[in-house]
Amino acid sequence: MNSTATLASRRFRPGFWTAVFVVTFLAFAIVTVLRFTKGLGAVTNLSDQFPWGLWIGFDLLCGVGLAAGAFTLTAIVHLFNLKRFEPIVRPTLLTGFLGYGFVIVALLLDLGQPWRIWHAMVYWNPHSVMFEVAWCVMLYTTVLALEFSPIVFERFGLHAPARLIHKFITPLVVLGVILSTLHQSSLGTVYLIVPSKLHSLWYSPLLPLHFYISAIGAGIGMVILESYLSKRAFGRHLEMDLLEPLARGMVVALGIYGLMRIQAIYRNHAFGTLLDFGYEGRMFLLEFVMGVILPVVLMSFRRLRSNPDWLVGGAFLAVMGFVMNRLNVSITGMEAASGIRYIPSAMEIIVSVGLVATGMAVFAFAVRNLRIFPEGPVTESQVPEEGA
Amino acid sequence: MGMGLLIDATRCIGCGACSSACKEQNKLPAKVEEVLTAYTWTTVQEREGLNVRRLCMHCEVPTCASVCPVAALKKTPEGPVVYDSERCMGCRYCMMACPYEIPKYQWDRPVPVIGKCIMCAGRVKDGQPTACAAACPAEATTFGKKEDLIWEARTRIRSKPGAYVDHIYGLAETGGTSVLMISNVPFEKLGMKTNLPSDPPAQRTWQVLSNIPNFVGVWGAFLFGVHWITARRDDVAKAEHHTNGRGDRS
Ligand code: SF4
Ligand code: SF4
Ligand code: SF4
């Protein structure tokens, strides 16, 4: 068993990483206490001019995007019946779950009165995109939990409930894909209401579609990245035979998305803003050239796609492009209209970093204890003892 | 059409009586701040030698009310757009979405709520003018039926050609507002938003949201259809080859 040997030799040094994690988490806890005793103004750089910042732009918008790989792959495997991709469904479900975890934590911190979050279930306003967003968060988190639950059930030998879920897997996956489609796009719809505020390089009546398609592209990119990171951390091999065709899918999604963006800018007569190379123009070029054009061009070559290093590089660019896009829509593109420059406070950044750190820790914990990867959990029983 | 306010920037003497009256009426901290905050719902700012009032425009189709997930903001039949702080959960989407940048937040409080002019909804309901209109010594802020105010504004603009810019701010902006303004200086120079669409922004999101039920039906049917076809193909293939595949299901 070659794989168990590498698993043992390449595991994290628990000492160092645990220390990093503990420090980050403590800082996170302190910020949380300050947030709820001194108010949002004391910990964030948010203001009446700039009411939404990093927690919405990164934690929420990108957290939801993280989960795009889950619905894409469950659809590929269960609906399009391409069963060979099955081995990478579980890590994407786990990531999706973590992504929604980000969103919920971000909401609990960012909402002025998070203890009233249930109000969205009682006081309806179907005219509000935020109302749709709230329901999508609730319902899709439930669906993800159900889709993920067999992995937990099987760990404890509970085969009856696992089988039960399996019976309903098709309607569950369909529901998950519908909710995801709604949710990914609704985050774009959120910005439809600010035609006079969002910069014309990003505003478009088709924003919901932009958000949806770019999420699919980045979701696939994230699957590739994750496979690579788990390879580094746990000494797994890269499933190149699965990842290469996925990269092709990523090129198609990003390609369509890129064309839509260009069309939107043309419609807005916004190409002029690129020529004077101002703040927005530079940020746009960074996002679009690095995060869309470059990965599409690179990943179009079979030779590069089949090379693990290039493949991971291309996926990394796509994911970064996605993150930059969400930050540009929520922050860069809104700054001119607000009249101020928003730079997140150190405490806002601590929360975002803390979330990412927690996400990675939970991922590692799950991988060690559950059968996330086909070769089974990386548990103490398999790995010759080496601390915990 | 409901009630409204007509604000004539050429008549305002900048005394600030409206701001003080508002503070008293709505039991806000007495200090009048320079810009709108959660504690100062109306200000008088000097621009181009004029005194310009800033306050909620009380849109006919309020963007703030359309985006609020818990319907904490509402347009009343009398005209005011009111706010229910007991419902608000503090998502601040109203602040993001309001084209006039009116709703403000209590950033300094652990249990914060939104603050904005509510057009003295209680007084208006009882048939009284708003506190600011009642306090104005120069008739720069007039309260009345919106149709009367439009007529009044038109008369003022027509009777003295050249004394006013020929534009009633709030008549068309974002689908119309209950607060109307006239001035002798173009509105963009007064710091008013002039890049606003004449259709209510709320329509743009409603076009998307109202299609969700159709979308769910079509997309759901499509996904089930795809599954049905591919699964069937799989069954046929299985029956032919009689192989087990990996059967890796739990
Ligand atoms: S001006 Fe803004 S806060 Fe006032 S009613 Fe219109 S959208 Fe709402
Ligand atoms: S902050 Fe309050 S009033 Fe404003 S949209 Fe959110 S819940 Fe509604
Ligand atoms: S209408 Fe009432 S709440 Fe609004 S500014 Fe005037 S006094 Fe204040």
XYZ file of C-alpha atoms and ligand atoms in Angstrom:
662
model
C 0.000 0.000 0.000
C 2.055 2.780 -1.360
C -0.531 5.389 -0.513
C -0.542 4.847 3.254
C 3.224 5.185 3.361
C 3.150 8.566 1.649
C 0.214 9.567 3.793
C 2.308 9.084 6.881
C 5.419 10.814 5.647
C 3.714 13.922 4.275
C 1.349 14.794 7.075
C 1.269 18.275 8.556
C 3.583 19.025 11.392
C 0.805 19.407 13.959
C 2.838 21.666 16.248
C 3.386 24.563 13.881
C 0.026 24.517 12.141
C -1.872 24.054 15.368
C -0.122 27.103 16.794
C -0.981 29.223 13.734
C -4.535 28.057 13.932
C -4.900 28.730 17.647
C -3.510 32.265 17.340
C -5.778 33.089 14.393
C -8.746 31.661 16.159
C -8.057 33.625 19.358
C -7.802 36.864 17.373
C -11.064 35.948 15.674
C -12.719 35.379 19.058
C -11.526 38.758 20.375
C -12.899 40.562 17.317
C -16.205 38.780 17.757
C -16.462 39.940 21.368
C -15.616 43.529 20.403
C -18.090 43.408 17.552
C -20.963 42.502 19.861
C -20.046 44.845 22.711
C -18.826 47.972 20.896
C -20.800 47.778 17.659
C -19.857 47.383 13.995
C -18.267 50.831 13.809
C -15.604 49.930 16.369
C -14.251 46.887 14.537
C -14.871 47.658 10.860
C -14.131 50.491 8.459
C -17.739 50.398 7.337
C -19.633 53.670 7.360
C -22.814 55.289 6.143
C -21.050 55.862 2.816
C -19.838 52.286 2.610
C -22.216 49.938 4.419
C -20.950 46.640 2.924
C -17.310 45.684 2.990
C -14.955 42.739 3.099
C -17.269 40.409 5.014
C -19.889 40.672 2.284
C -17.427 40.921 -0.616
C -15.155 38.071 0.407
C -16.690 35.894 3.117
C -20.199 35.870 1.721
C -19.882 36.299 -2.052
C -16.802 34.083 -2.329
C -18.045 31.599 0.279
C -21.115 30.887 -1.804
C -18.883 30.622 -4.853
C -16.800 27.964 -3.065
C -19.842 25.735 -3.120
C -20.261 25.963 -6.884
C -18.053 22.925 -7.382
C -20.499 20.850 -5.333
C -23.571 21.407 -7.450
C -21.603 21.194 -10.695
C -20.112 17.817 -9.803
C -23.227 16.300 -8.248
C -25.027 17.246 -11.466
C -22.283 15.733 -13.624
C -22.279 12.481 -11.679
C -25.906 11.953 -10.696
C -27.798 13.707 -13.480
C -25.493 13.446 -16.469
C -24.482 10.058 -15.161
C -20.756 10.456 -15.757
C -19.952 8.083 -12.939
C -16.203 8.168 -13.400
C -16.164 11.571 -11.705
C -17.668 10.041 -8.562
C -14.354 9.880 -6.666
C -14.137 13.686 -6.492
C -17.739 14.401 -5.534
C -17.163 14.059 -1.816
C -14.404 16.632 -1.439
C -16.556 19.122 -3.373
C -19.525 18.466 -1.087
C -17.268 19.063 1.877
C -15.990 22.319 0.363
C -19.526 23.408 -0.421
C -20.489 22.795 3.138
C -17.520 24.822 4.389
C -18.381 27.600 1.926
C -21.858 27.862 3.378
C -20.321 27.773 6.822
C -18.357 30.896 5.816
C -21.549 32.532 4.680
C -23.417 31.820 7.874
C -20.593 33.017 10.122
C -20.167 36.139 7.965
C -23.888 36.840 8.219
C -23.896 36.380 11.971
C -21.090 38.923 12.305
C -22.212 41.356 9.641
C -25.913 41.581 10.384
C -26.640 44.383 12.815
C -28.936 42.133 14.849
C -28.112 38.548 13.870
C -30.383 37.129 16.557
C -33.236 38.299 14.346
C -32.098 36.200 11.396
C -35.292 34.146 11.703
C -37.291 37.247 10.799
C -36.605 36.420 7.156
C -38.684 33.264 7.604
C -41.609 35.067 9.197
C -41.835 38.528 7.643
C -41.857 37.872 3.935
C -40.936 40.271 1.216
C -40.770 38.351 -2.055
C -39.748 41.561 -3.841
C -36.405 41.497 -2.075
C -33.412 39.708 -3.535
C -32.053 39.487 -0.009
C -35.151 37.517 0.904
C -34.349 35.044 -1.872
C -30.731 34.923 -0.727
C -31.785 34.181 2.848
C -34.012 31.300 1.775
C -31.379 29.904 -0.550
C -28.813 29.906 2.269
C -31.200 28.058 4.565
C -32.471 25.526 2.056
C -29.236 24.801 0.282
C -27.340 24.346 3.548
C -29.975 21.726 4.423
C -29.640 20.013 1.053
C -25.842 19.999 1.329
C -26.094 18.530 4.806
C -28.362 15.767 3.507
C -26.117 15.060 0.525
C -23.122 14.933 2.817
C -24.775 12.957 5.629
C -24.195 9.449 4.212
C -20.466 10.050 4.581
C -20.968 10.687 8.289
C -23.501 7.868 8.703
C -21.185 5.328 7.146
C -18.383 6.382 9.482
C -20.538 5.271 12.399
C -21.840 2.201 10.640
C -25.378 3.554 10.278
C -26.259 1.988 6.973
C -30.024 2.331 7.122
C -30.153 6.158 7.011
C -27.362 6.235 4.415
C -29.416 3.935 2.201
C -32.493 6.064 2.738
C -30.684 9.194 1.532
C -29.392 7.234 -1.398
C -32.897 6.382 -2.453
C -33.754 10.058 -2.725
C -30.473 11.151 -4.204
C -31.881 12.201 -7.594
C -34.562 14.602 -6.322
C -32.062 15.834 -3.749
C -29.460 16.597 -6.394
C -32.058 18.259 -8.634
C -33.168 20.396 -5.712
C -29.554 21.234 -4.927
C -28.830 22.284 -8.505
C -31.966 24.441 -8.666
C -31.212 26.134 -5.352
C -27.596 26.695 -6.324
C -28.571 28.166 -9.652
C -30.912 30.520 -7.851
C -28.427 31.389 -5.178
C -25.330 31.915 -7.311
C -27.284 34.142 -9.673
C -29.205 35.962 -6.942
C -25.937 37.352 -5.595
C -25.592 39.084 -8.953
C -29.228 40.166 -8.805
C -28.399 41.894 -5.503
C -26.425 44.444 -7.530
C -29.077 44.925 -10.231
C -30.729 47.496 -8.013
C -27.784 49.900 -8.052
C -27.561 50.957 -11.713
C -26.563 54.475 -10.671
C -23.885 53.290 -8.232
C -22.042 50.275 -9.651
C -19.333 51.198 -12.166
C -20.214 50.492 -15.813
C -17.300 48.053 -16.170
C -19.230 45.689 -13.893
C -22.880 46.671 -14.059
C -25.071 44.779 -16.492
C -28.710 43.712 -16.629
C -27.247 40.213 -17.032
C -25.337 40.320 -13.725
C -27.208 37.265 -12.388
C -25.993 35.242 -15.359
C -22.457 36.593 -15.030
C -22.388 35.493 -11.402
C -23.798 32.070 -12.195
C -21.466 31.164 -15.027
C -18.343 32.563 -13.397
C -19.200 30.535 -10.293
C -19.273 27.332 -12.348
C -15.878 28.162 -13.852
C -14.350 28.986 -10.498
C -16.101 26.027 -8.838
C -14.345 23.667 -11.230
C -11.094 25.545 -10.673
C -11.565 25.027 -6.958
C -12.030 21.263 -7.415
C -8.702 21.105 -9.219
C -6.980 23.268 -6.612
C -8.351 21.186 -3.796
C -7.160 17.962 -5.339
C -3.732 19.539 -5.601
C -3.732 20.823 -2.016
C -4.797 17.443 -0.662
C -2.022 15.931 -2.698
C 0.479 18.244 -1.028
C -0.944 17.771 2.434
C -1.847 14.119 2.426
C 0.376 12.712 -0.262
C -2.473 11.690 -2.536
C -1.973 11.293 -6.246
C -3.590 13.766 -8.668
C -6.449 12.228 -10.637
C -5.211 13.708 -13.911
C -7.580 11.568 -15.986
C -10.502 13.309 -14.230
C -9.056 16.766 -13.794
C -7.997 17.249 -17.399
C -11.562 16.973 -18.788
C -12.810 19.144 -15.925
C -10.332 21.822 -16.984
C -11.907 21.670 -20.435
C -15.266 22.382 -18.817
C -13.682 25.288 -16.983
C -12.408 26.748 -20.275
C -15.904 26.557 -21.767
C -17.563 28.196 -18.741
C -14.957 30.939 -18.439
C -14.964 31.486 -22.198
C -18.720 32.050 -22.327
C -18.453 34.257 -19.259
C -15.631 36.310 -20.784
C -17.636 36.975 -23.942
C -20.656 38.015 -21.882
C -18.547 40.444 -19.899
C -17.098 42.002 -23.059
C -20.574 42.322 -24.517
C -21.817 44.005 -21.335
C -18.984 46.528 -21.374
C -19.653 47.231 -25.037
C -23.342 47.802 -24.269
C -22.461 50.179 -21.442
C -20.057 52.088 -23.738
C -17.521 51.566 -21.003
C -14.462 50.730 -23.093
C -13.520 54.395 -22.844
C -12.967 54.023 -19.102
C -10.259 51.485 -19.890
C -8.299 53.876 -22.087
C -7.600 56.432 -19.373
C -6.307 53.564 -17.228
C -7.844 54.858 -13.982
C -8.339 52.986 -10.726
C -11.378 51.025 -11.895
C -9.808 50.324 -15.292
C -6.655 48.909 -13.733
C -8.567 46.727 -11.306
C -10.750 45.476 -14.135
C -7.778 44.602 -16.337
C -6.108 42.773 -13.463
C -9.282 40.775 -12.864
C -10.130 40.091 -16.471
C -6.744 39.465 -18.034
C -5.350 37.401 -15.168
C -8.503 35.715 -14.057
C -10.351 35.060 -17.313
C -8.283 35.521 -20.476
C -5.090 33.924 -19.180
C -6.658 30.730 -17.787
C -8.859 30.325 -20.866
C -5.905 30.675 -23.222
C -3.550 28.493 -21.185
C -6.052 25.736 -20.526
C -7.018 25.577 -24.191
C -3.746 23.783 -24.888
C -4.019 20.096 -24.245
C -0.337 19.880 -23.452
C -0.650 22.418 -20.632
C -3.893 20.936 -19.332
C -2.287 17.537 -19.034
C 0.676 18.869 -17.103
C -0.187 18.927 -13.382
C 1.767 22.135 -12.682
C 0.177 24.132 -15.488
C -3.233 22.697 -14.707
C -3.021 23.803 -11.097
C -1.692 27.199 -12.199
C -4.640 27.661 -14.567
C -7.125 26.662 -11.880
C -5.464 29.028 -9.408
C -5.796 31.936 -11.849
C -9.473 31.157 -12.419
C -10.196 31.074 -8.686
C -8.257 34.302 -8.101
C -10.115 35.903 -10.999
C -13.368 34.927 -9.352
C -12.361 36.378 -5.986
C -11.167 39.584 -7.663
C -14.426 39.871 -9.560
C -16.532 39.593 -6.431
C -14.369 42.124 -4.611
C -14.477 44.453 -7.605
C -18.256 44.302 -7.866
C -18.819 44.746 -4.145
C -16.005 47.200 -3.352
C -13.993 48.707 -6.267
C -17.018 49.290 -8.468
C -18.994 50.940 -5.673
C -16.302 53.309 -4.395
C -16.697 56.112 -6.940
C -20.411 56.479 -6.226
C -19.843 56.413 -2.471
C -17.256 59.170 -2.710
C -14.825 57.422 -0.393
C -12.114 54.797 -0.612
C -12.890 51.756 1.520
C -10.003 49.771 2.936
C -10.945 46.962 5.309
C -9.769 47.346 8.898
C -7.266 44.917 10.404
C -10.072 43.357 12.415
C -12.187 42.764 9.336
C -9.211 41.051 7.721
C -8.621 38.941 10.842
C -12.163 37.602 10.603
C -11.752 36.650 6.942
C -8.364 35.044 7.532
C -9.755 33.282 10.598
C -12.565 31.855 8.529
C -10.190 30.537 5.880
C -7.973 29.006 8.574
C -10.958 27.386 10.264
C -12.135 26.089 6.915
C -8.797 24.450 6.231
C -8.662 22.939 9.714
C -12.158 21.482 9.365
C -11.286 20.125 5.924
C -8.179 18.424 7.292
C -10.139 17.038 10.239
C -12.844 15.639 7.970
C -10.321 14.092 5.621
C -8.645 12.322 8.537
C -11.856 11.000 9.996
C -14.244 10.384 7.122
C -14.045 8.685 3.783
C -13.757 11.890 1.753
C -11.249 10.490 -0.698
C -11.692 7.107 -2.370
C -8.755 5.584 -0.538
C -10.564 6.142 2.759
C -9.978 8.336 5.794
C -6.486 9.289 6.791
C -6.930 8.025 10.326
C -4.636 7.054 13.136
C -5.364 3.390 12.492
C -3.974 3.668 8.993
C -1.153 6.019 9.754
C 1.609 4.736 12.015
C 1.343 6.880 15.160
C 2.819 10.297 14.780
C 1.157 12.593 17.352
C -2.234 14.166 16.760
C -51.353 60.289 -4.700
C -51.001 61.063 -1.027
C -49.287 63.910 0.736
C -45.861 65.381 0.089
C -43.380 68.153 0.742
C -42.320 70.899 -1.648
C -38.889 72.324 -0.917
C -37.984 75.583 -2.619
C -34.239 76.134 -2.388
C -34.592 79.781 -3.481
C -36.666 80.568 -0.402
C -34.648 78.702 2.238
C -32.834 81.069 4.593
C -30.746 78.331 6.201
C -32.047 78.918 9.738
C -32.082 75.216 10.519
C -35.479 75.335 12.224
C -36.516 72.205 10.295
C -33.571 70.181 11.624
C -34.256 71.235 15.201
C -37.978 70.586 14.894
C -37.263 67.124 13.482
C -34.961 66.349 16.404
C -37.643 67.313 18.871
C -40.502 65.604 17.076
C -38.652 62.299 16.700
C -36.839 62.400 20.061
C -33.370 62.346 18.508
C -30.183 63.582 20.214
C -30.308 67.379 20.032
C -27.023 68.018 18.227
C -27.606 68.638 14.503
C -24.778 66.988 12.583
C -23.421 68.311 9.300
C -24.409 65.337 7.198
C -27.273 62.888 7.517
C -26.694 60.214 10.150
C -28.873 57.760 11.999
C -29.425 60.554 14.523
C -29.869 63.510 12.168
C -32.618 62.902 9.643
C -32.494 66.220 7.868
C -29.789 68.821 7.320
C -29.455 72.141 5.544
C -26.281 72.362 3.488
C -24.911 75.440 1.769
C -24.245 74.909 -1.920
C -23.697 77.549 -4.598
C -25.016 80.242 -2.300
C -28.225 78.319 -1.728
C -29.404 76.384 1.297
C -30.302 72.853 0.330
C -32.292 70.510 2.536
C -31.375 66.868 2.584
C -33.920 64.261 3.674
C -35.586 61.078 2.516
C -37.394 61.626 -0.796
C -40.230 59.210 0.065
C -40.210 57.495 -3.317
C -43.482 56.368 -4.872
C -41.863 52.965 -5.492
C -39.248 52.986 -2.738
C -36.100 51.059 -3.570
C -35.378 50.670 0.134
C -38.719 48.970 0.767
C -38.328 46.673 -2.217
C -34.949 45.367 -1.051
C -35.728 44.894 2.637
C -35.923 41.117 3.211
C -38.197 41.478 6.225
C -40.400 44.315 4.921
C -39.285 46.655 7.692
C -39.642 49.603 5.313
C -43.038 50.388 3.853
C -44.749 53.030 1.753
C -47.938 54.187 3.487
C -50.960 55.311 1.468
C -50.566 58.838 2.897
C -47.091 59.120 1.340
C -44.458 58.540 4.047
C -42.035 55.624 3.758
C -41.904 54.313 7.320
C -39.477 52.047 9.143
C -40.195 49.350 11.720
C -37.101 48.975 13.890
C -38.596 45.911 15.583
C -38.376 43.936 12.341
C -35.061 45.149 10.967
C -32.234 42.635 11.231
C -29.564 45.047 10.078
C -28.549 43.682 6.678
C -28.124 47.273 5.459
C -29.306 46.410 1.963
C -31.582 49.464 2.121
C -28.494 51.672 2.573
C -26.785 50.009 -0.355
C -29.792 50.230 -2.608
C -31.296 53.666 -1.900
C -30.444 55.783 -4.945
C -30.463 58.915 -2.755
C -28.238 57.408 -0.043
C -30.684 58.190 2.748
C -30.882 55.336 5.284
C -28.089 55.611 7.861
C -26.911 53.194 10.526
C -26.097 53.319 14.233
C -22.517 52.153 13.798
C -21.681 52.995 17.399
C -24.266 50.742 19.040
C -24.134 47.039 19.844
C -27.848 46.782 19.036
C -28.121 49.101 16.037
C -31.084 50.178 13.928
C -31.524 52.284 10.795
C -32.327 55.988 11.024
C -34.056 58.027 8.346
C -36.770 60.670 7.935
C -40.183 59.053 8.177
C -42.103 62.135 6.989
C -43.619 62.391 10.446
C -45.950 59.561 9.506
C -47.906 59.829 12.770
C -48.616 63.532 12.338
C -49.442 63.132 8.652
C -51.907 60.390 9.460
C -53.620 62.748 11.892
C -53.882 65.355 9.159
C -51.119 67.574 10.533
C -48.153 68.905 8.523
C -44.703 67.459 9.174
C -42.783 69.050 12.042
C -40.203 70.530 9.667
C -42.837 72.125 7.432
C -44.670 73.521 10.444
C -41.429 75.016 11.781
C -40.245 76.613 8.549
C -40.493 80.444 8.884
C -39.857 81.129 5.179
C -42.331 78.726 3.563
C -39.339 77.050 1.918
C -40.751 73.687 3.000
C -44.464 73.319 2.308
C -46.605 70.372 3.214
C -49.691 69.411 1.241
C -51.377 67.076 -1.201
C -48.803 66.022 -3.738
C -50.952 67.081 -6.699
C -51.398 70.541 -5.211
C -47.674 70.786 -4.629
C -46.925 69.879 -8.246
C -49.344 72.554 -9.362
C -47.777 75.072 -6.973
C -44.266 74.235 -8.189
C -45.293 74.615 -11.813
C -46.913 77.969 -11.097
C -43.808 79.262 -9.341
C -41.568 78.160 -12.202
C -43.858 79.623 -14.880
C -44.804 82.883 -13.216
C -41.209 84.101 -12.963
C -39.351 82.937 -16.081
C -35.633 82.615 -15.444
C -36.045 82.610 -11.665
C -36.063 78.819 -11.559
C -34.480 75.905 -13.381
C -37.302 74.356 -15.389
C -37.250 71.057 -13.543
C -39.186 69.692 -10.599
C -36.766 67.331 -8.924
C -38.646 64.254 -7.766
C -41.385 64.320 -10.382
C -39.742 61.709 -12.603
C -36.619 60.583 -10.729
C -36.753 56.843 -9.916
C -40.447 56.772 -10.740
C -41.341 59.861 -8.724
C -41.055 60.853 -5.074
C -43.342 62.432 -2.487
C -40.738 65.107 -1.752
C -40.305 67.628 -4.577
C -37.616 70.267 -4.966
C -37.238 73.361 -7.095
C -34.229 75.627 -7.397
C -32.576 78.323 -9.499
C -29.302 76.399 -9.719
C -29.023 73.106 -11.660
C -29.538 70.208 -9.273
C -26.246 68.433 -9.910
C -24.478 71.545 -8.562
C -26.481 71.206 -5.364
C -25.143 67.725 -4.714
C -28.349 66.033 -5.795
C -28.144 62.795 -7.785
C -28.923 63.497 -11.421
C -27.837 60.231 -13.040
C -30.966 58.442 -11.873
C -33.130 56.294 -14.118
C -36.758 57.380 -14.473
C -38.000 53.828 -13.953
C -37.961 52.595 -10.348
C -34.837 50.453 -9.785
C -37.070 47.959 -7.987
C -38.493 46.950 -11.359
C -35.171 45.574 -12.495
C -34.932 43.061 -9.705
C -38.613 42.227 -9.845
C -38.257 41.261 -13.502
C -35.787 38.624 -12.364
C -37.515 37.600 -9.130
C -40.973 37.261 -10.637
C -39.611 34.696 -13.077
C -38.289 32.360 -10.412
C -41.359 30.067 -10.288
C -41.204 29.547 -14.061
C -37.504 29.039 -13.876
C -37.775 26.413 -11.142
C -40.344 24.483 -13.146
C -38.419 24.517 -16.423
C -34.986 23.910 -14.937
C -36.298 21.139 -12.668
C -38.041 19.384 -15.554
C -34.891 19.686 -17.650
C -32.660 18.221 -14.937
C -34.999 15.310 -14.256
C -35.237 14.737 -18.004
C -31.479 14.604 -18.385
C -31.275 12.157 -15.521
C -34.020 9.992 -16.975
C -32.312 9.792 -20.357
C -28.806 9.134 -19.075
C -29.940 6.638 -16.442
C -31.956 4.773 -19.039
C -28.975 4.647 -21.353
C -26.976 3.252 -18.461
C -29.568 0.551 -17.726
C -29.589 -0.530 -21.345
C -25.809 -0.685 -21.413
C -25.782 -2.667 -18.193
C -28.310 -5.164 -19.463
C -26.266 -5.668 -22.610
C -22.854 -6.079 -21.069
C -23.980 -7.579 -17.815
C -21.024 -6.128 -16.026
C -21.197 -4.659 -12.570
C -19.110 -1.523 -12.856
C -17.675 -0.195 -9.668
C -20.995 -0.069 -7.848
C -19.342 2.164 -5.314
C -22.237 3.613 -3.444
C -21.602 3.771 0.235
S -35.151 58.152 -0.773
Fe -34.216 56.209 -0.273
S -34.825 55.836 1.828
Fe -36.199 57.414 1.040
S -37.956 56.273 0.237
Fe -36.567 56.574 -1.471
S -35.340 54.698 -1.476
Fe -36.307 54.805 0.513
S -31.148 47.040 7.291
Fe -33.141 46.628 8.175
S -34.534 47.996 7.124
Fe -32.665 47.953 5.922
S -33.016 46.341 4.399
Fe -31.990 45.355 6.112
S -33.602 44.568 7.423
Fe -34.556 46.064 6.031
S -40.734 65.124 7.750
Fe -40.573 64.785 9.945
S -39.035 63.179 10.095
Fe -38.816 64.051 8.068
S -37.309 65.673 8.238
Fe -39.287 66.639 8.520
S -39.573 66.606 10.733
Fe -37.955 65.133 10.292
